[in-house]
mmCIF file of C-alpha atoms and ligand atoms in Angstrom:
data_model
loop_
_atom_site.group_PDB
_atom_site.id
_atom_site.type_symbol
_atom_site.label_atom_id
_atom_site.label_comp_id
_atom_site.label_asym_id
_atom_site.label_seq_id
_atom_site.Cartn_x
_atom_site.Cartn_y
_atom_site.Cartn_z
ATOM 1 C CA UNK R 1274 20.352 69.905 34.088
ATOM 2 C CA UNK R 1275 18.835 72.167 36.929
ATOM 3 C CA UNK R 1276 20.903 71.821 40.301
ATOM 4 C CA UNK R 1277 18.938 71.191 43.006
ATOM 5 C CA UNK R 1278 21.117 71.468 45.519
ATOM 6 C CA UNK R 1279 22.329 74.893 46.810
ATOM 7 C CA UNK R 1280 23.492 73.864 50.187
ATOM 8 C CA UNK R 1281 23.987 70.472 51.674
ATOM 9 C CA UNK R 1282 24.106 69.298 55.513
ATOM 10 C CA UNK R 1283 27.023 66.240 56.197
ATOM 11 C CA UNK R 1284 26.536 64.422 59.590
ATOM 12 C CA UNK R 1285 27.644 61.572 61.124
ATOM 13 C CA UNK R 1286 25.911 59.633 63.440
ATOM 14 C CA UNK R 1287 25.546 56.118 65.036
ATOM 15 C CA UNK R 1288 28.502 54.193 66.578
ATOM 16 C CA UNK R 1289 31.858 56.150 65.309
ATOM 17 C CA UNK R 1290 34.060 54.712 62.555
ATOM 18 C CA UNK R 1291 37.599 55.885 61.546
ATOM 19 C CA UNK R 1292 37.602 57.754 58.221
ATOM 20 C CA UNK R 1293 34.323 59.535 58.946
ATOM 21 C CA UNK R 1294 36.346 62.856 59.217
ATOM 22 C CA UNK R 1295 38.099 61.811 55.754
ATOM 23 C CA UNK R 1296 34.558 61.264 54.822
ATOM 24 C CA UNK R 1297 33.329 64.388 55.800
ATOM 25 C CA UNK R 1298 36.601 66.328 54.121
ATOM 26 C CA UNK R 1299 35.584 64.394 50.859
ATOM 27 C CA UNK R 1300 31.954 65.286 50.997
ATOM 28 C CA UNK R 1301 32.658 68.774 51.590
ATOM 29 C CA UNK R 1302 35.460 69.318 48.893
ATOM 30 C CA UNK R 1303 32.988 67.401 46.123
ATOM 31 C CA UNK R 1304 30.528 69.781 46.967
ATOM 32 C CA UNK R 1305 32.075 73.173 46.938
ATOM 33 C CA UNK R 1306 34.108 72.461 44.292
ATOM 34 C CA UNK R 1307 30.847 72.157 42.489
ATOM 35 C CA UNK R 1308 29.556 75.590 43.739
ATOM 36 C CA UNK R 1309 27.541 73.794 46.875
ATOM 37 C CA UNK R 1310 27.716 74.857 49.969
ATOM 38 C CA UNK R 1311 27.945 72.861 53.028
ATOM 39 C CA UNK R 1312 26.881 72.874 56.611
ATOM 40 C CA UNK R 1313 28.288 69.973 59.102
ATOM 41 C CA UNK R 1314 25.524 69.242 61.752
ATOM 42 C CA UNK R 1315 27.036 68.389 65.007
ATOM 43 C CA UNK R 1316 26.467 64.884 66.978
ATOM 44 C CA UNK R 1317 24.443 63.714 64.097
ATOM 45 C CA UNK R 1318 20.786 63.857 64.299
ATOM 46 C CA UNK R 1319 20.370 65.459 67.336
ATOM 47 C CA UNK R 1320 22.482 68.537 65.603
ATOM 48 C CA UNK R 1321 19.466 68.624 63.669
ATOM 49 C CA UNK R 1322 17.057 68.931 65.982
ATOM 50 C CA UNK R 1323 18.703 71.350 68.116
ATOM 51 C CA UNK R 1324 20.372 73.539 65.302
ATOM 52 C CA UNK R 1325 23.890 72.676 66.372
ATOM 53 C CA UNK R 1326 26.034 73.348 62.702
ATOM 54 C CA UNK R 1327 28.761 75.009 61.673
ATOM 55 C CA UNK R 1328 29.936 76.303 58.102
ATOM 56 C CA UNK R 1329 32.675 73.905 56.127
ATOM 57 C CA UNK R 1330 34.072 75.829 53.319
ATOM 58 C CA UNK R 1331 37.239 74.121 51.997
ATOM 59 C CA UNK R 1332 39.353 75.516 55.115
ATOM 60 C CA UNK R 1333 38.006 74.218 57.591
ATOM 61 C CA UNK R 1334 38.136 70.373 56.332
ATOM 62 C CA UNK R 1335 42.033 71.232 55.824
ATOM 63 C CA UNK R 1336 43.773 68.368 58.307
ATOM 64 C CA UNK R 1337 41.332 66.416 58.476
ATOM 65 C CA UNK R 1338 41.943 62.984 56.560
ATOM 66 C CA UNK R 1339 43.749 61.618 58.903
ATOM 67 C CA UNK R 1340 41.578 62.603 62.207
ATOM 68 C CA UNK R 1341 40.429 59.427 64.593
ATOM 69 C CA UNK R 1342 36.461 59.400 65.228
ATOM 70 C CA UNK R 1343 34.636 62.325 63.902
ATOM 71 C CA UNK R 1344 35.207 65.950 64.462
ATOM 72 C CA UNK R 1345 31.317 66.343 63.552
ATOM 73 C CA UNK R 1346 30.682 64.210 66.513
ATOM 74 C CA UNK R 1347 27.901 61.201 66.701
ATOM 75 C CA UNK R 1348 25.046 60.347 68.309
ATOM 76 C CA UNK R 1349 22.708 57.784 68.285
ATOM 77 C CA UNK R 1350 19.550 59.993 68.729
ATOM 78 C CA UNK R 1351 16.101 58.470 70.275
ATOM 79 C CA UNK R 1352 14.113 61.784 69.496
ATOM 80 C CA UNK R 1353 15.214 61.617 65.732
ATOM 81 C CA UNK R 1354 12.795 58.614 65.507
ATOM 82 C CA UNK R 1355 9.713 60.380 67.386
ATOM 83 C CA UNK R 1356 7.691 62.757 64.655
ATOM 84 C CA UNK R 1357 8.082 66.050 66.651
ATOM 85 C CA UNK R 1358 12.175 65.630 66.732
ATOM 86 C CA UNK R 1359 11.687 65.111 63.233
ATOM 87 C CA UNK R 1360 9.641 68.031 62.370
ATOM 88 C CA UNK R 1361 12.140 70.234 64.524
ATOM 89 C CA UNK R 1362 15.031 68.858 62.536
ATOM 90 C CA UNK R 1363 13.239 69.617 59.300
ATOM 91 C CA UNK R 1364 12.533 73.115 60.706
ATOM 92 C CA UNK R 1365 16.320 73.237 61.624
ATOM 93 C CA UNK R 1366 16.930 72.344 57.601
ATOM 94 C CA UNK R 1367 14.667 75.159 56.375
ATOM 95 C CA UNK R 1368 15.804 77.933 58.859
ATOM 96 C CA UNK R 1369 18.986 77.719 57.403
ATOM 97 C CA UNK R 1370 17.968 76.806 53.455
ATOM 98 C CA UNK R 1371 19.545 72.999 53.719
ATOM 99 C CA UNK R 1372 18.347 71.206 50.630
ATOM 100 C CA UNK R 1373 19.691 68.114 51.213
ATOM 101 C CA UNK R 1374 21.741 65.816 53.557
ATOM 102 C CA UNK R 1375 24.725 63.593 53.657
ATOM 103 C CA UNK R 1376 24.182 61.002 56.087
ATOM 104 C CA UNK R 1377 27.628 58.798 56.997
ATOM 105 C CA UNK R 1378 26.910 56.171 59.103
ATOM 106 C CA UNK R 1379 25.468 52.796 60.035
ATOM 107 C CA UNK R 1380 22.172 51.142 59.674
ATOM 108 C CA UNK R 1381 20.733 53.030 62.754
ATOM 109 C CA UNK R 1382 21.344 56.417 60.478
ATOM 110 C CA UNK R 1383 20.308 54.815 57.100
ATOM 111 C CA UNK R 1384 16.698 54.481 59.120
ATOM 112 C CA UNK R 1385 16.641 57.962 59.560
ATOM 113 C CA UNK R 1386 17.788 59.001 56.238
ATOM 114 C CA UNK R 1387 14.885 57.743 54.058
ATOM 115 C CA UNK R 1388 12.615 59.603 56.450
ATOM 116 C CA UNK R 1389 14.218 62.781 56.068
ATOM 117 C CA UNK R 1390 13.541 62.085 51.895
ATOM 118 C CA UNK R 1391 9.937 61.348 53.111
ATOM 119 C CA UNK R 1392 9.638 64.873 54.641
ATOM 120 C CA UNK R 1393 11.001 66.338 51.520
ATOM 121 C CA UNK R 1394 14.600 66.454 52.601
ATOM 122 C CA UNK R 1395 16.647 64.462 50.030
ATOM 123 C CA UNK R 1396 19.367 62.434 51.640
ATOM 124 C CA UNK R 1397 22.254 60.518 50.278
ATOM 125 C CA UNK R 1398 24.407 58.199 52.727
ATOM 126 C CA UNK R 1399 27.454 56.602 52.988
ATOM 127 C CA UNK R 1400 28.475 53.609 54.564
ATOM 128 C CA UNK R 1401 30.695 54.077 58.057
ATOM 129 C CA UNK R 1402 30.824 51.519 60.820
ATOM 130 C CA UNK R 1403 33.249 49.110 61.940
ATOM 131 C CA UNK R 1404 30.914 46.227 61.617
ATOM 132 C CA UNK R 1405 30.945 45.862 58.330
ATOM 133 C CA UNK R 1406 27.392 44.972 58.392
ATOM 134 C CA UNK R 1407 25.770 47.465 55.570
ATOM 135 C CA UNK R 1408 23.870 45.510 53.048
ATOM 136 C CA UNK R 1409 24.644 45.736 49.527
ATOM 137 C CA UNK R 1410 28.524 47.159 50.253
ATOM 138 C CA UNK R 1411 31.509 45.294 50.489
ATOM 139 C CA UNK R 1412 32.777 47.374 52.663
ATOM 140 C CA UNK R 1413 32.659 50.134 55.365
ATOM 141 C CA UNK R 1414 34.255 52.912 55.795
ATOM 142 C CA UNK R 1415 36.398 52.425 59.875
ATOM 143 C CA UNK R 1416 36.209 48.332 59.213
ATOM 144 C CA UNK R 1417 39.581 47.971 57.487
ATOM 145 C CA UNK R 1418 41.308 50.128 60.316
ATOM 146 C CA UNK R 1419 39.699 48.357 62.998
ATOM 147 C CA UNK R 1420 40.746 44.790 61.745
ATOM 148 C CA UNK R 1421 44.401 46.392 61.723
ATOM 149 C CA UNK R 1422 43.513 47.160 65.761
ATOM 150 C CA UNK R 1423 41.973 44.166 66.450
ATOM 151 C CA UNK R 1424 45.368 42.151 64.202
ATOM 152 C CA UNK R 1425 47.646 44.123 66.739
ATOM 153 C CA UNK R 1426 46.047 43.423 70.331
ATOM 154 C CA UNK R 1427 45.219 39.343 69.002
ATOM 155 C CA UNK R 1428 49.041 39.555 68.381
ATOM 156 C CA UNK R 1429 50.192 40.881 72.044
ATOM 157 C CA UNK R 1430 47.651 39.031 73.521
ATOM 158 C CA UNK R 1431 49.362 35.689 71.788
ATOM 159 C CA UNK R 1432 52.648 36.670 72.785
ATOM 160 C CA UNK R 1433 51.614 36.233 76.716
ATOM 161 C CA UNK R 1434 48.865 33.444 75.928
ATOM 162 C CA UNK R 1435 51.882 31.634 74.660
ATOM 163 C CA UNK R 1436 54.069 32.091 77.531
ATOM 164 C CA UNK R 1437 51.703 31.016 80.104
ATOM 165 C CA UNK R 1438 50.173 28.333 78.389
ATOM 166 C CA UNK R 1439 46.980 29.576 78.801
ATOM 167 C CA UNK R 1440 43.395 30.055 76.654
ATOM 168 C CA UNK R 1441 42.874 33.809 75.712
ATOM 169 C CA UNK R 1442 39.180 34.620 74.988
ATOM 170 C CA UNK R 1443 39.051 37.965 73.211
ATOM 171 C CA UNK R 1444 35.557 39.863 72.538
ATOM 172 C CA UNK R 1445 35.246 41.378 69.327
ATOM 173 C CA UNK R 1446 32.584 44.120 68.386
ATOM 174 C CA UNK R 1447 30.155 43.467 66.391
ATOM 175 C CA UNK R 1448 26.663 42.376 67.888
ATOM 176 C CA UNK R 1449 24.589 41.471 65.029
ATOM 177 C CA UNK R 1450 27.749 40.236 62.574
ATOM 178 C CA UNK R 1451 30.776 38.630 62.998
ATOM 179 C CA UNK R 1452 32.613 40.288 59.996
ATOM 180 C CA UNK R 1453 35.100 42.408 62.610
ATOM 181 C CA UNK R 1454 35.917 38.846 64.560
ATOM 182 C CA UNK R 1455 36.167 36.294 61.210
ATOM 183 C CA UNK R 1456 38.712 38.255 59.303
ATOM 184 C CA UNK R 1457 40.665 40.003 62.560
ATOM 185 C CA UNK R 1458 40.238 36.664 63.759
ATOM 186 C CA UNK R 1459 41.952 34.791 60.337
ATOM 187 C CA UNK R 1460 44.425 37.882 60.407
ATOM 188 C CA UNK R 1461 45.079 36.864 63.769
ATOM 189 C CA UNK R 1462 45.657 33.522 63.684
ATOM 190 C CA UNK R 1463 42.987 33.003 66.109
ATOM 191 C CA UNK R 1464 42.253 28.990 66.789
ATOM 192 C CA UNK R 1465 38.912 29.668 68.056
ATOM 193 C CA UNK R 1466 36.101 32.037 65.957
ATOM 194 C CA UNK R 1467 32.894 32.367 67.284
ATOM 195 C CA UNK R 1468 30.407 34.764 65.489
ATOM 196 C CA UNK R 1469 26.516 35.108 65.203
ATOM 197 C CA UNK R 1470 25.871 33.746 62.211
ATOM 198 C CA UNK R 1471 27.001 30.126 63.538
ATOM 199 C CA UNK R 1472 26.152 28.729 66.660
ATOM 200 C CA UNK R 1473 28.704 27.745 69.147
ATOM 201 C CA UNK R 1474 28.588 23.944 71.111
ATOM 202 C CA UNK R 1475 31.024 24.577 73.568
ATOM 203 C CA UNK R 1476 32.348 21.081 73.710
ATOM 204 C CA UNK R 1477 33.556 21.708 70.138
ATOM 205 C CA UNK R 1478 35.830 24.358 71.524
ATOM 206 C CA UNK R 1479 37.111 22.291 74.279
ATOM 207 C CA UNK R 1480 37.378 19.464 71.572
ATOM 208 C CA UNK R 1481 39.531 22.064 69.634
ATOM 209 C CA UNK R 1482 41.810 23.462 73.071
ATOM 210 C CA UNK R 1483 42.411 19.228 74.255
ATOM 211 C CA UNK R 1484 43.832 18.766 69.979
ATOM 212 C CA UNK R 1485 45.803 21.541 70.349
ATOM 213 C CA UNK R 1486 47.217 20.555 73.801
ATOM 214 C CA UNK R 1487 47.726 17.058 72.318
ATOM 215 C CA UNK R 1488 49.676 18.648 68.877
ATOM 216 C CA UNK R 1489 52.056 20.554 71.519
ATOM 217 C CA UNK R 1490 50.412 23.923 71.319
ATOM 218 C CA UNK R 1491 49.576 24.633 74.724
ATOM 219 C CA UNK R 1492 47.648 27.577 74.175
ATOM 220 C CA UNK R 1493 44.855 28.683 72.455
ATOM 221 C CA UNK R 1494 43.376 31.857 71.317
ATOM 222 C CA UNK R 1495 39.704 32.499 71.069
ATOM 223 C CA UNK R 1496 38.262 35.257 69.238
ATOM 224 C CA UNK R 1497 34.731 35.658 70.289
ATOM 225 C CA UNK R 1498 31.994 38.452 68.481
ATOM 226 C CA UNK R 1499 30.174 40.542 70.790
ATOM 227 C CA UNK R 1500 26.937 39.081 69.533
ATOM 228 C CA UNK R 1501 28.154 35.346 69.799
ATOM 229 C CA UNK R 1502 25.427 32.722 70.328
ATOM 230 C CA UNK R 1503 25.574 29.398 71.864
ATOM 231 C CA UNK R 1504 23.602 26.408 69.811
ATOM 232 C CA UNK R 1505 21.410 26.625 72.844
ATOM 233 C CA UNK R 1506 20.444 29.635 72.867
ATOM 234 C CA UNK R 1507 19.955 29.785 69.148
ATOM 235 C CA UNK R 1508 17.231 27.637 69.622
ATOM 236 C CA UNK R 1509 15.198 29.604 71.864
ATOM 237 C CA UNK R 1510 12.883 31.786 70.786
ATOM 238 C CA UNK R 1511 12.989 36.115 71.224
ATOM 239 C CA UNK R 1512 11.051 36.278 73.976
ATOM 240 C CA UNK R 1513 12.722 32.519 75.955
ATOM 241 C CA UNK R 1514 15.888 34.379 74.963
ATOM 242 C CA UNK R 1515 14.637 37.503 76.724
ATOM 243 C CA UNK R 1516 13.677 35.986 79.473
ATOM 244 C CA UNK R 1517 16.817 33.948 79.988
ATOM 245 C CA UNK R 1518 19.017 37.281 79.339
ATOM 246 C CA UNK R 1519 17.277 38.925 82.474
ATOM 247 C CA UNK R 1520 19.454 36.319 85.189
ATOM 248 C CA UNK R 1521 22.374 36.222 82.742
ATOM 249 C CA UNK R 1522 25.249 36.238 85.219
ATOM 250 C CA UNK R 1523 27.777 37.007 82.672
ATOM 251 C CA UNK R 1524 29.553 40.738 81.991
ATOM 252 C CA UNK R 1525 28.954 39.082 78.276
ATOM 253 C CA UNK R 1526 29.385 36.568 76.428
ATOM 254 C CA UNK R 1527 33.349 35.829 76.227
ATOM 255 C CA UNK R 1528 32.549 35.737 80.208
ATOM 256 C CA UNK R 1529 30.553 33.019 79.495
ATOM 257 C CA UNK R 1530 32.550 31.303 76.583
ATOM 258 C CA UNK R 1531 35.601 31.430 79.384
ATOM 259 C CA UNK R 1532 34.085 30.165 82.435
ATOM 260 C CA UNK R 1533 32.662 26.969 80.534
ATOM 261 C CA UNK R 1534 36.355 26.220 79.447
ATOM 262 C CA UNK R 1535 37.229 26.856 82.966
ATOM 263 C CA UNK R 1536 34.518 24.682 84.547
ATOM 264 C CA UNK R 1537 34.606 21.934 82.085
ATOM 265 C CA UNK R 1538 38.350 21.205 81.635
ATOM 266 C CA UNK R 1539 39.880 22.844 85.076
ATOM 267 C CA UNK R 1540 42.239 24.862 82.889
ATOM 268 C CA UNK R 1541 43.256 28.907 83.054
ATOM 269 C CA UNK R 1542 41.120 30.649 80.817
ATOM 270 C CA UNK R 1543 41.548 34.691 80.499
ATOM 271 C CA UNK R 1544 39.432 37.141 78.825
ATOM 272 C CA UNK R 1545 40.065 40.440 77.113
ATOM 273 C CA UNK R 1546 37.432 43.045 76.017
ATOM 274 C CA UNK R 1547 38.869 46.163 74.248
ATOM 275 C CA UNK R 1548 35.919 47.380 73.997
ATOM 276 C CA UNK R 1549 35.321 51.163 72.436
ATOM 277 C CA UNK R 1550 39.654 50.693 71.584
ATOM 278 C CA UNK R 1551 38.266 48.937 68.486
ATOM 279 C CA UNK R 1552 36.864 52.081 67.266
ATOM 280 C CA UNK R 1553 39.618 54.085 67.593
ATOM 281 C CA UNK R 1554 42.966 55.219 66.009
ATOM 282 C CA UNK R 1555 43.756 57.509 62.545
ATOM 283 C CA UNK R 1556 42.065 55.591 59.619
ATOM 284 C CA UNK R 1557 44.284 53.304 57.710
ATOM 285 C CA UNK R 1558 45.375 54.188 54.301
ATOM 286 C CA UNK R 1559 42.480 51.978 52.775
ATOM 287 C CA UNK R 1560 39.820 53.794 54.754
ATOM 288 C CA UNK R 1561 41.432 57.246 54.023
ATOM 289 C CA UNK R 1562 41.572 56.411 50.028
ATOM 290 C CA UNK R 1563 37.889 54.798 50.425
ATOM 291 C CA UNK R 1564 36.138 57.209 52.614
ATOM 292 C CA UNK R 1565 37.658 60.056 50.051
ATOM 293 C CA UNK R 1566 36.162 58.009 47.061
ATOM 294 C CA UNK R 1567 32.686 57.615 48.494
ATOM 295 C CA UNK R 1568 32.784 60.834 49.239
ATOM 296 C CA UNK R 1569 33.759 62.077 45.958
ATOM 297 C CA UNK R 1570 30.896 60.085 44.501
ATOM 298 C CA UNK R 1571 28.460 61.648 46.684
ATOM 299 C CA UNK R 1572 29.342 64.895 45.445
ATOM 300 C CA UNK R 1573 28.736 63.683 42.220
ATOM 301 C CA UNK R 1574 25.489 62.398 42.872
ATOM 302 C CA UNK R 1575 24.770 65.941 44.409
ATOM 303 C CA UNK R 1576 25.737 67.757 40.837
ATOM 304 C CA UNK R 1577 23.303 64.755 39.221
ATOM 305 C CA UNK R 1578 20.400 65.603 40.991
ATOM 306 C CA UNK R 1579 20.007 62.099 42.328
ATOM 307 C CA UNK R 1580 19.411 61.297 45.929
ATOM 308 C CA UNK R 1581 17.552 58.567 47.888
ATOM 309 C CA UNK R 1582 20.960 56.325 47.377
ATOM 310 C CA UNK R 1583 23.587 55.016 49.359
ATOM 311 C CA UNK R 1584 27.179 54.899 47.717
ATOM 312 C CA UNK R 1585 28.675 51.874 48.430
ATOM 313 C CA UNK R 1586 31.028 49.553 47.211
ATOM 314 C CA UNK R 1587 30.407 46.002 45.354
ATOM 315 C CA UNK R 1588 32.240 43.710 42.839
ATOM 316 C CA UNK R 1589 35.703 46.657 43.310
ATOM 317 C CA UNK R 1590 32.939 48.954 41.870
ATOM 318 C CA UNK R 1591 31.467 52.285 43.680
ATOM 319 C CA UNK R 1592 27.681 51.541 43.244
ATOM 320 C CA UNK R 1593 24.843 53.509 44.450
ATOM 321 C CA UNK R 1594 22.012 51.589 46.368
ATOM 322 C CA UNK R 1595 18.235 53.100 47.051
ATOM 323 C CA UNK R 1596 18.323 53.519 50.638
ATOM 324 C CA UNK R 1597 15.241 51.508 51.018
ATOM 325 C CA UNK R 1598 16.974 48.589 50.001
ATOM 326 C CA UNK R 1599 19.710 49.220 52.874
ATOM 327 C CA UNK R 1600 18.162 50.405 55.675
ATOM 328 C CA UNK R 1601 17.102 47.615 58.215
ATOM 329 C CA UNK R 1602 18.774 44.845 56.329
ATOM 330 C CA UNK R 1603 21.981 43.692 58.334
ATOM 331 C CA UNK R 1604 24.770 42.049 56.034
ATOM 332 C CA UNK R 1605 25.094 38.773 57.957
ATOM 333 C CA UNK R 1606 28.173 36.177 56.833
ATOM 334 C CA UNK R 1607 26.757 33.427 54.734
ATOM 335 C CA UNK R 1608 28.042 29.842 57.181
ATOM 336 C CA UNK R 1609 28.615 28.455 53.639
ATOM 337 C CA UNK R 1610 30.826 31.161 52.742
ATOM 338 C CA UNK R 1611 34.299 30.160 51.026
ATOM 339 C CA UNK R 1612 35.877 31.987 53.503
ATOM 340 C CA UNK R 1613 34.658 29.737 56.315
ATOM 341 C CA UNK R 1614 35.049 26.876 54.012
ATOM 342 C CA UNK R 1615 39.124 28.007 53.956
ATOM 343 C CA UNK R 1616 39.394 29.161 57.122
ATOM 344 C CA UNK R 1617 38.339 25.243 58.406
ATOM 345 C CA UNK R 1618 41.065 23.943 55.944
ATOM 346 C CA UNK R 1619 43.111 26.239 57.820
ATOM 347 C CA UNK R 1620 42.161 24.349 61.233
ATOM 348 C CA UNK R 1621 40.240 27.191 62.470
ATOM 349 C CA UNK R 1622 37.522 26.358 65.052
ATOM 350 C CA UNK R 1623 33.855 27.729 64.460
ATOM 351 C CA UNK R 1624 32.279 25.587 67.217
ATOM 352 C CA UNK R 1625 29.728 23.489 65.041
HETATM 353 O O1 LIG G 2968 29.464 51.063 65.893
HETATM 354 C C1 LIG G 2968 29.262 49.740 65.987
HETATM 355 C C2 LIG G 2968 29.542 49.267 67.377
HETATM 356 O O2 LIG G 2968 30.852 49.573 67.736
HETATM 357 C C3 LIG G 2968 29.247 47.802 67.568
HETATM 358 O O3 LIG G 2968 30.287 46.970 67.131
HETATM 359 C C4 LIG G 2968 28.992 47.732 69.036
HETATM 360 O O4 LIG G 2968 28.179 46.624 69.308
HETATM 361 C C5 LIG G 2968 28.286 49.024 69.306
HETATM 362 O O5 LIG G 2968 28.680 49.910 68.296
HETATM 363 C C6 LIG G 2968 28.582 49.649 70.642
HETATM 364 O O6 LIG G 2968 27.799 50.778 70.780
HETATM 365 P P1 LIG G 2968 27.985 51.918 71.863
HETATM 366 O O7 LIG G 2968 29.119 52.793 71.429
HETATM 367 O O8 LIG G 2968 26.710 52.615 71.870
HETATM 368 O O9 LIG G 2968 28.336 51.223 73.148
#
């Protein structure tokens, strides 16, 4: 079968995920090792547009598995999505004889990917992001690694919540899906889980905080997504919710969560946003082995001839996905879910 591909661009781009440099390393060894040679564009995208890439040959992907964020660097890149910063990224491809592109990322850079196949640059992508939230994939590559960081600060945070007798609220990332907050949350031993895909009443929670108190447990934890909604709000329509969001007098919504608690039951409620900490750190030993196996299976793909996928995983299975069947689809958690189902046997709170 022909080969297509003579020389391949790797970027990543969007939010940054742990195991993207593994990724990158696996990527590039696939690919030489099949006689392709490989070009990492810097900060994503815009390295595209603004010919910022450097040569990997094996070497320089030497010490690289276990790297924190990405030594490719990542963007999230607003001219990418306008056609002249994509005709000066496809001008950046053909100056220097790219045929095709490895895209890691998250949904933002699965958008961009299928345009880049559109202009006659076949793409191939693979799934990094802490959210989790990549249709048709179990899993993403950073996710398992940030649970581990979210496991260790709900733990410290417990050991002083305990002390004091207090109600910890602690924002988890993830705007669109709670995947980071249900299972660091389970991990965690969280009482309290409040995630997009179900709606919070807030009297539920206090419901939850006055049983524990009652039971002895004087202190509760709350684990709260960034993209937590109240039943309220749910309600609302986009543009009521829009307009409500412009006098929202909250730094976000554990903020909010917290000072209800406060208001409504007089007790000490603190809250604890770690923020961009949750995408830090070396990559776990899961993300290093997966991010390596994707990786490998892009490089396959390459030697194939086939593009227009995502590799993913599904069913303990590496599957490839068309990218139109990815891109713009956010993998929400089903309320129904088992998991939910078992977490409530476990007493966990989800505020319905
Ligand atoms: O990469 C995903 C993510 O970390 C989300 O969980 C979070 O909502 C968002 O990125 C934050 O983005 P930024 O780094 O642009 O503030």
């Amino acid at each position: 079968m022909a080969q297509k591909f003579r020389k391949i661009g790797v970027l990543t781009s969007g939010g940054d995920a742990p195991g993207m440099s593994a990724a990158v390393r696996a990527v590039t060894r696939a690919a030489n090792a099949r006689g392709v040679q490989v070009m990492g564009i810097i900060g994503g995208y815009r390295g595209m547009i603004h010919d910022e890439m450097i040569e990997l040959p094996n070497r320089e992907v030497s010490n690289k598995i276990m790297l924190s964020g990405t030594f490719l660097y990542s963007d999230r890149c607003l001219e990418f999505k306008e056609e002249e910063g994509m005709q000066k990224a496809i001008a950046t491809l053909k100056k220097h004889d790219i045929d095709g592109v490895i895209a890691i990322g998250g949904d933002g850079t699965f958008r961009g990917a299928p345009d880049l196949t559109n202009h006659g640059i076949p793409s191939i992508g693979l799934p990094g992001t802490i959210d989790n939230d990549i249709t048709a994939t179990d899993n993403t590559i950073g996710f398992d690694t940030a649970m581990n960081t979210v496991i260790e600060l709900v733990d410290k945070l417990r050991d002083t919540c305990e002390s004091h007798a207090r109600c910890n609220v602690v924002e988890v990332m993830g705007r669109g899906a709670g995947w980071l907050t249900l299972r660091g949350g389970i991990a965690g031993a969280a009482d309290v889980i409040l995630i997009p895909e179900i709606p919070y009443d807030i009297d539920k929670v206090i419901d939850k905080i006055e049983e524990r108190d009652a039971n002895g447990s004087k202190f509760t934890i709350i684990a709260v997504a960034e993209g937590a909604i109240s039943k309220e709000d749910a309600k609302l329509s986009k543009k009521e919710y829009k307009e409500k969001m412009k006098n929202y007098k909250y730094p976000s919504v554990s903020y909010e969560v917290a000072a209800k608690i406060q208001e409504k039951t007089g007790r000490e409620v603190r809250v604890t946003v770690p923020g961009h900490m949750q995408r830090g750190g070396s990559p776990c030993p899961y993300d290093r082995v997966f991010a390596s196996r994707l990786g490998a299976e892009a490089g396959k793909l390459i030697l194939k001839d086939e593009y227009g996928f995502m590799v993913g995983y599904k069913n303990r299975e590496i599957v490839k996905v068309p990218l139109e069947d990815v891109a713009g689809k956010l993998k929400m958690i089903d309320p129904d879910a088992s998991i939910i189902k078992e977490a409530k046997l476990l007493g966990i709170c989800f505020g319905d």
